[in-house]
Amino acid sequence: MTQLTTIEASFLEAEDADRHVSMAIGAVAVIDGPLPGRDELISALSQRLGAVPRLTQLVHKHALEVAAPEWVDDSNFDITHHLRWAAVPRPGDDPALFRTVADIMERRLDRDHPLWECWVIEGLPEARWAILIKIHHCIADGIAAMHMLADVFDSGAGTTFATEIRAAKEEPAPKATSSPLRLNPLSWPGLLWRTSQTAANIVSQTTRGATQFTLNLLTPAAGSSLHGSVANMRRYSAARVSLKDVKTISQVFGVTLNDVALAAMTDSFRAVLIHRGEKPQRNSLRTLVPVSVRPPDAMDRTDIRVSAMLPYLPVEQGDPVKRLRLVHARLNTLKESGERQAASTFVKVSSYVPFMLSAWTIRLLARLPQRSVVTLATNVPGPRQRLQLLGRPVEMLLPVPPIAMHLRTVVSMLSYADELAFGITADYDATPDVDELARGIELGVARLLARALAHKRPAAKRIEA
């Protein structure tokens, strides 16, 4: 039996602390082509999903939580318990699909069985249908869940944006040569000095980052309708933009793709606040931005490996380009401050705390009305190639994040082939304008693209002259 890590178990504890919360993450694949026969689909999904060990295991919790929960094999595992069918109401358009997705995701997974479901959704127009994979967050983070989802399809995960990004960042492996300590004893003092200085710098940066991260968690954001208690029901919506357009904006203004995505999201939150009659302030939108610390050789492992940053996204800035540059600057400041490393250190240190104390602390924090974090924005790099299921092309992939801890709206981003999708989950009562939030993201990218193209044209004219 394998124990859950503290961060994995924390998603179970957060769910236990609030009866209105379901900590399942999901992804929707809309597929073009006739729906296969039920027997054919069950056979294919059984073979592909049943091969993932975590999907055939239960969570076993100890009495009084004297130790962390453990993964145990389900001796009565039956995959047909996890395969479900649903139909969207007419006319079967995107709003109808999104309502069905929200209805499915708001219900908790049954802990008497392995913590996942696979829903086949019928009733979409133009001979299309969808699959919704629903997995408890204690099983996997976004990248691991994306690999699990990709394994459902004909070609598997293949090359993803995550593997490409990680490979580009990896330093070349050192050559197998003799240690300098053995080769030249005269170099020992200098080597030891440089090593000690490097270690001291890392410790100093992490300490500063830990201090800043803690202060951010303790400092409340400006009061707004964006955070507060949540009820049982959910709303879901999605935005889709061209990845080529996002790359163009990134290249013209010298920022990252994630900066562009966050700036478009910020634009939309600003518009929503104004429409609600609230003034966007500098401290209105502190956002939890998870950062993957998953090494290249662990992309397909079902576990959770994340750190985090807590930037204020600049909803107070009305100009799209200035807003983009502010997003870039604030994220860079946090990266240099050591906040990301500090958050990762917190996660590692938590594994040494007695689980009973960790569980009690998590449940207490989940019950408290935290006011420091307003939303969460996670970016999951998806497959670069178009996928197929039983020979039928996957038209789009949409992420579905959970909401909890007084976050009424959460955004997840997922790249797929030539597209970047934003999945938005929101509290049903507090966020009736979730579709406007999705449209605002698309409009935010369009505004930045228009400015980027206008920025390029004068340069092109100078070259022609």
CSV table of C-alpha atoms in Angstrom, one decimal:
chain,number,residue,atom,x,y,z
A,1,MET,CA,0.0,0.0,0.0
A,2,THR,CA,1.1,3.5,-0.8
A,3,GLN,CA,0.4,6.5,1.4
A,4,LEU,CA,-1.0,9.7,0.0
A,5,THR,CA,1.3,12.7,0.4
A,6,THR,CA,0.1,15.5,2.6
A,7,ILE,CA,-0.8,17.7,-0.4
A,8,GLU,CA,-2.7,14.8,-2.0
A,9,ALA,CA,-4.6,14.1,1.2
A,10,SER,CA,-5.3,17.9,1.6
A,11,PHE,CA,-7.8,17.8,-1.2
A,12,LEU,CA,-9.8,15.1,0.7
A,13,GLU,CA,-9.6,17.1,3.9
A,14,ALA,CA,-10.7,20.3,2.1
A,15,GLU,CA,-13.7,18.4,0.7
A,16,ASP,CA,-14.6,17.0,4.1
A,17,ALA,CA,-14.5,20.5,5.7
A,18,ASP,CA,-17.1,21.9,3.4
A,19,ARG,CA,-20.2,20.0,2.3
A,20,HIS,CA,-20.7,22.3,-0.6
A,21,VAL,CA,-17.4,21.4,-2.3
A,22,SER,CA,-16.4,18.7,-4.7
A,23,MET,CA,-12.7,18.4,-5.3
A,24,ALA,CA,-12.8,16.7,-8.7
A,25,ILE,CA,-11.0,18.0,-11.7
A,26,GLY,CA,-12.2,17.3,-15.2
A,27,ALA,CA,-11.7,17.6,-19.0
A,28,VAL,CA,-14.2,17.5,-21.8
A,29,ALA,CA,-13.4,16.1,-25.2
A,30,VAL,CA,-15.8,17.0,-28.0
A,31,ILE,CA,-15.6,14.4,-30.7
A,32,ASP,CA,-16.7,14.6,-34.3
A,33,GLY,CA,-18.3,11.6,-35.9
A,34,PRO,CA,-21.0,9.0,-35.1
A,35,LEU,CA,-21.2,7.7,-31.6
A,36,PRO,CA,-19.8,4.2,-31.4
A,37,GLY,CA,-21.9,1.3,-30.1
A,38,ARG,CA,-22.1,1.0,-26.3
A,39,ASP,CA,-20.2,-2.4,-26.3
A,40,GLU,CA,-17.4,-1.1,-28.5
A,41,LEU,CA,-17.0,2.0,-26.4
A,42,ILE,CA,-17.0,0.1,-23.1
A,43,SER,CA,-14.4,-2.3,-24.4
A,44,ALA,CA,-12.1,0.5,-25.6
A,45,LEU,CA,-12.4,2.6,-22.4
A,46,SER,CA,-12.1,-0.5,-20.2
A,47,GLN,CA,-8.8,-1.5,-21.8
A,48,ARG,CA,-7.3,2.0,-21.7
A,49,LEU,CA,-8.5,3.4,-18.4
A,50,GLY,CA,-8.2,0.1,-16.6
A,51,ALA,CA,-4.5,0.1,-17.2
A,52,VAL,CA,-4.0,3.1,-14.9
A,53,PRO,CA,-3.3,1.7,-11.4
A,54,ARG,CA,-4.8,4.6,-9.4
A,55,LEU,CA,-8.1,4.2,-11.2
A,56,THR,CA,-8.5,0.7,-9.7
A,57,GLN,CA,-7.6,1.7,-6.2
A,58,LEU,CA,-9.6,3.0,-3.2
A,59,VAL,CA,-8.6,5.6,-0.6
A,60,HIS,CA,-8.4,3.9,2.9
A,61,LYS,CA,-8.5,6.4,5.8
A,62,HIS,CA,-7.2,5.4,9.3
A,63,ALA,CA,-9.3,5.8,12.4
A,64,LEU,CA,-8.6,9.2,14.1
A,65,GLU,CA,-6.3,9.9,11.2
A,66,VAL,CA,-3.2,8.7,13.0
A,67,ALA,CA,-1.5,8.3,9.6
A,68,ALA,CA,-2.0,9.5,6.1
A,69,PRO,CA,-4.6,7.7,3.9
A,70,GLU,CA,-3.4,4.9,1.8
A,71,TRP,CA,-4.1,3.6,-1.7
A,72,VAL,CA,-5.5,0.0,-1.6
A,73,ASP,CA,-6.5,-2.2,-4.5
A,74,ASP,CA,-10.3,-2.5,-5.0
A,75,SER,CA,-10.9,-6.2,-4.9
A,76,ASN,CA,-14.4,-5.7,-6.3
A,77,PHE,CA,-13.4,-3.2,-9.1
A,78,ASP,CA,-15.9,-3.1,-11.9
A,79,ILE,CA,-15.2,-0.5,-14.6
A,80,THR,CA,-18.8,-0.3,-15.7
A,81,HIS,CA,-19.6,1.4,-12.3
A,82,HIS,CA,-17.4,4.3,-13.5
A,83,LEU,CA,-18.7,4.6,-17.1
A,84,ARG,CA,-21.9,6.7,-17.3
A,85,TRP,CA,-24.1,8.1,-20.0
A,86,ALA,CA,-25.9,11.4,-20.2
A,87,ALA,CA,-27.7,13.5,-22.9
A,88,VAL,CA,-27.8,17.2,-23.2
A,89,PRO,CA,-31.2,18.9,-23.7
A,90,ARG,CA,-32.1,20.4,-27.0
A,91,PRO,CA,-30.8,22.2,-28.9
A,92,GLY,CA,-27.5,20.6,-27.7
A,93,ASP,CA,-25.5,23.7,-28.2
A,94,ASP,CA,-22.5,24.8,-26.0
A,95,PRO,CA,-24.6,26.3,-23.2
A,96,ALA,CA,-26.6,23.1,-23.0
A,97,LEU,CA,-23.3,21.1,-22.9
A,98,PHE,CA,-21.8,23.4,-20.3
A,99,ARG,CA,-24.9,23.1,-18.1
A,100,THR,CA,-24.6,19.3,-18.3
A,101,VAL,CA,-20.9,19.4,-17.4
A,102,ALA,CA,-21.6,21.6,-14.4
A,103,ASP,CA,-24.4,19.3,-13.2
A,104,ILE,CA,-22.0,16.3,-13.3
A,105,MET,CA,-19.0,18.0,-11.8
A,106,GLU,CA,-20.8,19.5,-8.8
A,107,ARG,CA,-21.7,16.0,-7.4
A,108,ARG,CA,-19.1,14.4,-5.2
A,109,LEU,CA,-17.3,11.2,-6.2
A,110,ASP,CA,-18.3,8.0,-4.3
A,111,ARG,CA,-15.4,7.2,-1.9
A,112,ASP,CA,-16.6,3.6,-1.7
A,113,HIS,CA,-15.2,3.2,-5.2
A,114,PRO,CA,-12.1,4.4,-7.0
A,115,LEU,CA,-12.4,8.2,-7.3
A,116,TRP,CA,-13.2,8.8,-11.0
A,117,GLU,CA,-15.9,8.7,-13.6
A,118,CYS,CA,-16.1,8.7,-17.4
A,119,TRP,CA,-19.2,10.3,-18.9
A,120,VAL,CA,-20.3,9.8,-22.5
A,121,ILE,CA,-22.5,12.8,-23.4
A,122,GLU,CA,-24.9,12.5,-26.3
A,123,GLY,CA,-27.2,14.9,-28.0
A,124,LEU,CA,-24.7,17.4,-29.5
A,125,PRO,CA,-25.5,18.7,-33.0
A,126,GLU,CA,-23.8,17.8,-36.3
A,127,ALA,CA,-23.1,14.2,-35.3
A,128,ARG,CA,-20.9,15.1,-32.4
A,129,TRP,CA,-20.7,13.7,-28.9
A,130,ALA,CA,-18.4,14.3,-25.9
A,131,ILE,CA,-16.5,12.5,-23.2
A,132,LEU,CA,-16.1,14.0,-19.7
A,133,ILE,CA,-13.3,12.5,-17.5
A,134,LYS,CA,-13.9,13.3,-13.8
A,135,ILE,CA,-11.0,12.6,-11.4
A,136,HIS,CA,-10.5,13.5,-7.8
A,137,HIS,CA,-7.7,16.0,-7.3
A,138,CYS,CA,-6.1,13.8,-4.7
A,139,ILE,CA,-5.1,11.4,-7.6
A,140,ALA,CA,-3.4,13.8,-9.9
A,141,ASP,CA,-2.5,17.5,-10.7
A,142,GLY,CA,-3.4,19.0,-14.0
A,143,ILE,CA,-0.5,17.7,-16.0
A,144,ALA,CA,-0.8,14.1,-14.7
A,145,ALA,CA,-4.6,14.2,-15.3
A,146,MET,CA,-3.9,15.4,-18.9
A,147,HIS,CA,-1.7,12.5,-19.6
A,148,MET,CA,-4.3,10.1,-18.1
A,149,LEU,CA,-7.0,11.7,-20.4
A,150,ALA,CA,-4.7,11.4,-23.4
A,151,ASP,CA,-4.2,7.7,-22.8
A,152,VAL,CA,-7.9,7.3,-23.5
A,153,PHE,CA,-7.3,8.3,-27.1
A,154,ASP,CA,-6.0,6.2,-30.0
A,155,SER,CA,-2.4,7.6,-30.1
A,156,GLY,CA,-1.9,8.1,-26.4
A,157,ALA,CA,-0.4,11.3,-25.0
A,158,GLY,CA,2.3,11.7,-27.7
A,159,THR,CA,4.2,14.9,-27.5
A,160,THR,CA,2.7,17.6,-25.3
A,161,PHE,CA,3.5,21.2,-24.8
A,162,ALA,CA,4.6,20.2,-21.3
A,163,THR,CA,7.2,17.8,-22.5
A,164,GLU,CA,8.5,20.2,-25.0
A,165,ILE,CA,8.7,23.1,-22.5
A,166,ARG,CA,10.5,20.9,-19.9
A,167,ALA,CA,12.9,19.5,-22.4
A,168,ALA,CA,13.9,23.0,-23.5
A,169,LYS,CA,14.5,24.1,-19.9
A,170,GLU,CA,16.6,21.1,-19.0
A,171,GLU,CA,20.3,21.5,-18.7
A,172,PRO,CA,22.4,19.0,-20.7
A,173,ALA,CA,23.6,16.1,-18.5
A,174,PRO,CA,27.1,16.5,-17.3
A,175,LYS,CA,29.7,14.3,-18.9
A,176,ALA,CA,31.0,11.3,-17.0
A,177,THR,CA,34.4,12.7,-16.1
A,178,SER,CA,36.5,12.4,-13.0
A,179,SER,CA,35.5,14.6,-10.1
A,180,PRO,CA,37.6,17.9,-9.8
A,181,LEU,CA,38.1,17.0,-6.1
A,182,ARG,CA,40.1,14.0,-7.2
A,183,LEU,CA,41.9,15.7,-10.1
A,184,ASN,CA,43.2,18.8,-8.4
A,185,PRO,CA,43.3,19.1,-4.6
A,186,LEU,CA,44.4,22.8,-5.0
A,187,SER,CA,41.0,23.6,-6.3
A,188,TRP,CA,39.2,22.2,-3.2
A,189,PRO,CA,39.1,25.5,-1.1
A,190,GLY,CA,37.7,27.5,-4.0
A,191,LEU,CA,35.1,24.8,-4.9
A,192,LEU,CA,34.0,24.6,-1.3
A,193,TRP,CA,33.7,28.4,-1.0
A,194,ARG,CA,31.6,28.6,-4.2
A,195,THR,CA,29.4,25.8,-3.1
A,196,SER,CA,28.8,27.3,0.4
A,197,GLN,CA,28.0,30.7,-1.2
A,198,THR,CA,25.5,29.1,-3.6
A,199,ALA,CA,23.8,27.3,-0.8
A,200,ALA,CA,23.7,30.4,1.3
A,201,ASN,CA,22.1,32.4,-1.6
A,202,ILE,CA,19.5,29.7,-2.1
A,203,VAL,CA,18.6,29.6,1.6
A,204,SER,CA,18.4,33.4,1.7
A,205,GLN,CA,16.2,33.7,-1.3
A,206,THR,CA,13.9,30.9,-0.1
A,207,THR,CA,13.6,32.6,3.3
A,208,ARG,CA,12.7,35.9,1.7
A,209,GLY,CA,10.2,34.1,-0.5
A,210,ALA,CA,8.7,32.3,2.4
A,211,THR,CA,8.2,35.5,4.3
A,212,GLN,CA,6.5,37.2,1.3
A,213,PHE,CA,4.3,34.1,0.6
A,214,THR,CA,3.2,34.0,4.2
A,215,LEU,CA,2.4,37.8,4.3
A,216,ASN,CA,0.4,37.4,1.0
A,217,LEU,CA,-1.7,34.7,2.6
A,218,LEU,CA,-2.3,36.8,5.7
A,219,THR,CA,-3.1,40.0,3.8
A,220,PRO,CA,-6.8,40.2,2.7
A,221,ALA,CA,-7.6,41.3,-0.8
A,222,ALA,CA,-10.0,44.2,-1.4
A,223,GLY,CA,-13.6,43.2,-0.7
A,224,SER,CA,-15.6,42.3,-3.8
A,225,SER,CA,-18.3,39.9,-5.0
A,226,LEU,CA,-15.6,37.7,-6.5
A,227,HIS,CA,-15.0,35.8,-3.2
A,228,GLY,CA,-17.2,34.5,-0.4
A,229,SER,CA,-19.1,31.4,0.6
A,230,VAL,CA,-20.2,28.9,-2.1
A,231,ALA,CA,-23.3,26.7,-2.4
A,232,ASN,CA,-23.7,23.3,-4.0
A,233,MET,CA,-24.6,24.2,-7.6
A,234,ARG,CA,-22.1,25.2,-10.2
A,235,ARG,CA,-21.9,27.0,-13.5
A,236,TYR,CA,-19.4,26.3,-16.3
A,237,SER,CA,-18.4,28.1,-19.4
A,238,ALA,CA,-15.4,28.1,-21.7
A,239,ALA,CA,-13.4,30.4,-24.0
A,240,ARG,CA,-11.3,29.3,-27.0
A,241,VAL,CA,-8.6,31.4,-28.7
A,242,SER,CA,-6.0,30.8,-31.4
A,243,LEU,CA,-2.7,29.7,-30.0
A,244,LYS,CA,-1.1,31.4,-33.0
A,245,ASP,CA,-2.6,34.7,-32.0
A,246,VAL,CA,-1.3,34.2,-28.4
A,247,LYS,CA,2.2,33.5,-29.7
A,248,THR,CA,2.0,36.6,-31.9
A,249,ILE,CA,1.2,38.8,-28.9
A,250,SER,CA,3.9,37.1,-26.9
A,251,GLN,CA,6.6,37.7,-29.5
A,252,VAL,CA,5.6,41.3,-30.3
A,253,PHE,CA,5.6,42.4,-26.6
A,254,GLY,CA,8.4,40.2,-25.3
A,255,VAL,CA,6.3,38.3,-22.8
A,256,THR,CA,5.4,34.6,-22.1
A,257,LEU,CA,2.3,32.8,-23.4
A,258,ASN,CA,1.2,32.5,-19.8
A,259,ASP,CA,1.5,36.3,-19.4
A,260,VAL,CA,-0.8,36.8,-22.4
A,261,ALA,CA,-3.4,34.3,-21.0
A,262,LEU,CA,-3.4,35.9,-17.6
A,263,ALA,CA,-3.7,39.4,-19.1
A,264,ALA,CA,-6.7,38.4,-21.1
A,265,MET,CA,-8.2,36.8,-18.0
A,266,THR,CA,-7.5,40.0,-16.0
A,267,ASP,CA,-9.2,42.1,-18.7
A,268,SER,CA,-12.3,40.0,-18.4
A,269,PHE,CA,-12.4,40.2,-14.5
A,270,ARG,CA,-12.0,43.9,-14.8
A,271,ALA,CA,-15.0,44.1,-17.1
A,272,VAL,CA,-17.1,41.9,-14.8
A,273,LEU,CA,-16.3,44.0,-11.7
A,274,ILE,CA,-17.2,47.2,-13.6
A,275,HIS,CA,-20.4,45.7,-14.9
A,276,ARG,CA,-21.3,44.7,-11.3
A,277,GLY,CA,-20.8,48.3,-10.2
A,278,GLU,CA,-17.6,47.6,-8.3
A,279,LYS,CA,-14.3,49.5,-8.7
A,280,PRO,CA,-11.3,47.4,-9.7
A,281,GLN,CA,-8.4,48.1,-7.4
A,282,ARG,CA,-4.8,47.2,-7.3
A,283,ASN,CA,-5.5,44.6,-4.6
A,284,SER,CA,-8.8,43.3,-6.0
A,285,LEU,CA,-7.6,40.1,-7.7
A,286,ARG,CA,-4.9,38.2,-5.8
A,287,THR,CA,-4.6,35.0,-7.8
A,288,LEU,CA,-3.2,31.6,-6.9
A,289,VAL,CA,-1.1,30.6,-9.9
A,290,PRO,CA,0.1,27.0,-9.5
A,291,VAL,CA,3.5,26.2,-11.0
A,292,SER,CA,4.5,22.7,-12.0
A,293,VAL,CA,7.7,21.3,-10.6
A,294,ARG,CA,7.3,18.0,-12.4
A,295,PRO,CA,10.5,16.7,-14.0
A,296,PRO,CA,10.5,15.5,-17.6
A,297,ASP,CA,10.7,11.8,-16.6
A,298,ALA,CA,7.6,12.1,-14.4
A,299,MET,CA,5.1,13.6,-16.9
A,300,ASP,CA,3.0,10.4,-16.9
A,301,ARG,CA,3.0,9.7,-13.2
A,302,THR,CA,-0.3,10.0,-11.3
A,303,ASP,CA,0.6,12.3,-8.5
A,304,ILE,CA,0.8,16.0,-7.6
A,305,ARG,CA,3.9,18.1,-8.0
A,306,VAL,CA,3.2,21.8,-7.8
A,307,SER,CA,4.4,25.0,-6.3
A,308,ALA,CA,2.6,28.3,-6.4
A,309,MET,CA,2.8,32.1,-6.7
A,310,LEU,CA,0.3,34.7,-5.4
A,311,PRO,CA,0.4,37.8,-7.8
A,312,TYR,CA,-2.1,40.6,-7.8
A,313,LEU,CA,-3.4,40.7,-11.3
A,314,PRO,CA,-3.7,44.3,-12.5
A,315,VAL,CA,-7.5,44.8,-12.9
A,316,GLU,CA,-7.0,48.5,-12.0
A,317,GLN,CA,-5.2,49.1,-15.3
A,318,GLY,CA,-7.5,50.0,-18.2
A,319,ASP,CA,-4.9,49.9,-21.1
A,320,PRO,CA,-4.5,46.3,-22.5
A,321,VAL,CA,-0.8,46.6,-23.3
A,322,LYS,CA,0.1,48.3,-20.0
A,323,ARG,CA,-1.9,45.6,-18.3
A,324,LEU,CA,0.0,42.9,-20.1
A,325,ARG,CA,3.4,44.4,-19.1
A,326,LEU,CA,2.2,44.7,-15.5
A,327,VAL,CA,1.3,41.0,-15.5
A,328,HIS,CA,4.7,40.2,-16.9
A,329,ALA,CA,6.5,42.4,-14.4
A,330,ARG,CA,4.6,41.2,-11.3
A,331,LEU,CA,5.2,37.5,-12.2
A,332,ASN,CA,8.9,38.1,-12.8
A,333,THR,CA,9.2,39.9,-9.4
A,334,LEU,CA,7.6,36.9,-7.6
A,335,LYS,CA,9.9,34.5,-9.5
A,336,GLU,CA,13.0,36.5,-8.5
A,337,SER,CA,11.8,36.9,-4.9
A,338,GLY,CA,11.9,33.2,-4.2
A,339,GLU,CA,8.2,32.9,-3.5
A,340,ARG,CA,7.8,30.0,-5.9
A,341,GLN,CA,10.7,28.1,-4.3
A,342,ALA,CA,9.2,28.9,-0.9
A,343,ALA,CA,5.8,27.5,-1.8
A,344,SER,CA,7.5,24.3,-3.0
A,345,THR,CA,9.5,24.1,0.2
A,346,PHE,CA,6.2,24.4,2.2
A,347,VAL,CA,4.8,21.5,0.3
A,348,LYS,CA,8.0,19.4,1.0
A,349,VAL,CA,8.2,20.3,4.7
A,350,SER,CA,4.5,19.4,5.2
A,351,SER,CA,5.3,15.7,4.6
A,352,TYR,CA,7.3,15.7,7.8
A,353,VAL,CA,4.5,17.1,9.9
A,354,PRO,CA,2.4,14.4,11.8
A,355,PHE,CA,-0.6,13.7,9.5
A,356,MET,CA,-3.2,14.2,12.3
A,357,LEU,CA,-1.9,17.8,12.8
A,358,SER,CA,-1.9,18.4,9.1
A,359,ALA,CA,-5.4,17.1,8.6
A,360,TRP,CA,-6.7,19.2,11.5
A,361,THR,CA,-5.0,22.3,10.2
A,362,ILE,CA,-6.3,21.9,6.7
A,363,ARG,CA,-9.9,21.3,7.8
A,364,LEU,CA,-9.7,24.4,10.1
A,365,LEU,CA,-8.3,26.6,7.3
A,366,ALA,CA,-11.0,25.3,4.9
A,367,ARG,CA,-13.7,26.3,7.3
A,368,LEU,CA,-12.3,29.8,7.9
A,369,PRO,CA,-13.5,32.6,5.5
A,370,GLN,CA,-10.1,33.2,3.9
A,371,ARG,CA,-10.0,36.6,2.2
A,372,SER,CA,-6.5,36.8,0.7
A,373,VAL,CA,-6.9,34.7,-2.5
A,374,VAL,CA,-9.7,35.7,-4.9
A,375,THR,CA,-9.3,33.3,-7.8
A,376,LEU,CA,-7.1,30.6,-9.1
A,377,ALA,CA,-5.6,30.4,-12.6
A,378,THR,CA,-3.9,27.2,-13.7
A,379,ASN,CA,-2.3,26.5,-17.1
A,380,VAL,CA,-2.0,22.9,-18.3
A,381,PRO,CA,0.1,22.2,-21.4
A,382,GLY,CA,-1.9,19.7,-23.5
A,383,PRO,CA,-1.2,17.6,-26.6
A,384,ARG,CA,0.4,19.2,-29.6
A,385,GLN,CA,-1.2,16.8,-32.1
A,386,ARG,CA,-4.8,16.3,-32.9
A,387,LEU,CA,-6.2,13.3,-31.1
A,388,GLN,CA,-8.6,10.6,-32.2
A,389,LEU,CA,-10.9,8.2,-30.3
A,390,LEU,CA,-11.8,5.0,-32.2
A,391,GLY,CA,-10.9,6.8,-35.4
A,392,ARG,CA,-13.0,9.9,-34.7
A,393,PRO,CA,-11.2,13.3,-34.4
A,394,VAL,CA,-11.3,15.2,-31.1
A,395,GLU,CA,-12.5,18.6,-32.1
A,396,MET,CA,-11.7,20.4,-28.8
A,397,LEU,CA,-10.5,19.8,-25.3
A,398,LEU,CA,-11.8,21.9,-22.4
A,399,PRO,CA,-10.5,21.9,-18.8
A,400,VAL,CA,-12.9,21.8,-15.8
A,401,PRO,CA,-11.5,23.0,-12.5
A,402,PRO,CA,-13.1,22.8,-9.1
A,403,ILE,CA,-13.9,25.7,-6.7
A,404,ALA,CA,-13.3,25.7,-3.0
A,405,MET,CA,-11.9,27.7,-0.1
A,406,HIS,CA,-14.3,30.7,-0.8
A,407,LEU,CA,-13.1,31.0,-4.4
A,408,ARG,CA,-16.3,31.6,-6.3
A,409,THR,CA,-14.6,31.5,-9.7
A,410,VAL,CA,-11.7,29.5,-11.0
A,411,VAL,CA,-10.1,29.5,-14.4
A,412,SER,CA,-8.1,26.6,-16.0
A,413,MET,CA,-6.2,26.9,-19.2
A,414,LEU,CA,-5.4,24.0,-21.6
A,415,SER,CA,-3.5,24.1,-24.8
A,416,TYR,CA,-4.5,21.6,-27.5
A,417,ALA,CA,-3.0,21.6,-31.0
A,418,ASP,CA,-3.5,25.1,-32.4
A,419,GLU,CA,-5.8,26.3,-29.7
A,420,LEU,CA,-5.8,27.6,-26.1
A,421,ALA,CA,-9.0,26.9,-24.1
A,422,PHE,CA,-10.1,28.5,-20.9
A,423,GLY,CA,-12.4,26.5,-18.7
A,424,ILE,CA,-14.3,28.5,-16.0
A,425,THR,CA,-16.1,27.0,-13.1
A,426,ALA,CA,-18.2,29.2,-10.8
A,427,ASP,CA,-20.6,29.2,-8.0
A,428,TYR,CA,-24.1,29.1,-9.5
A,429,ASP,CA,-25.7,31.8,-7.3
A,430,ALA,CA,-22.8,34.2,-7.0
A,431,THR,CA,-21.7,34.2,-10.7
A,432,PRO,CA,-24.6,34.3,-13.1
A,433,ASP,CA,-22.4,36.2,-15.5
A,434,VAL,CA,-19.9,33.3,-16.1
A,435,ASP,CA,-20.6,33.4,-19.9
A,436,GLU,CA,-19.7,37.1,-20.0
A,437,LEU,CA,-16.4,36.2,-18.2
A,438,ALA,CA,-15.7,33.7,-21.0
A,439,ARG,CA,-16.5,36.1,-23.7
A,440,GLY,CA,-14.4,38.7,-22.0
A,441,ILE,CA,-11.3,36.5,-22.2
A,442,GLU,CA,-11.8,36.1,-25.9
A,443,LEU,CA,-12.2,39.8,-26.3
A,444,GLY,CA,-9.1,40.4,-24.2
A,445,VAL,CA,-7.0,38.3,-26.5
A,446,ALA,CA,-8.6,40.1,-29.5
A,447,ARG,CA,-7.7,43.5,-28.1
A,448,LEU,CA,-4.1,42.5,-27.5
A,449,LEU,CA,-3.8,41.0,-31.0
A,450,ALA,CA,-5.1,44.2,-32.6
A,451,ARG,CA,-2.5,46.2,-30.6
A,452,ALA,CA,0.3,43.7,-31.5
A,453,LEU,CA,-0.5,43.8,-35.2
A,454,ALA,CA,-0.7,47.6,-35.1
A,455,HIS,CA,2.7,47.6,-33.4
A,456,LYS,CA,4.2,45.4,-36.1
A,457,ARG,CA,2.9,47.5,-39.1
A,458,PRO,CA,5.0,50.6,-38.6
A,459,ALA,CA,8.2,48.4,-38.4
A,460,ALA,CA,7.2,46.7,-41.6
A,461,LYS,CA,6.7,50.1,-43.3
A,462,ARG,CA,10.2,51.3,-42.2
A,463,ILE,CA,11.7,48.1,-43.7
A,464,GLU,CA,9.9,48.7,-47.0
A,465,ALA,CA,11.1,52.3,-47.1
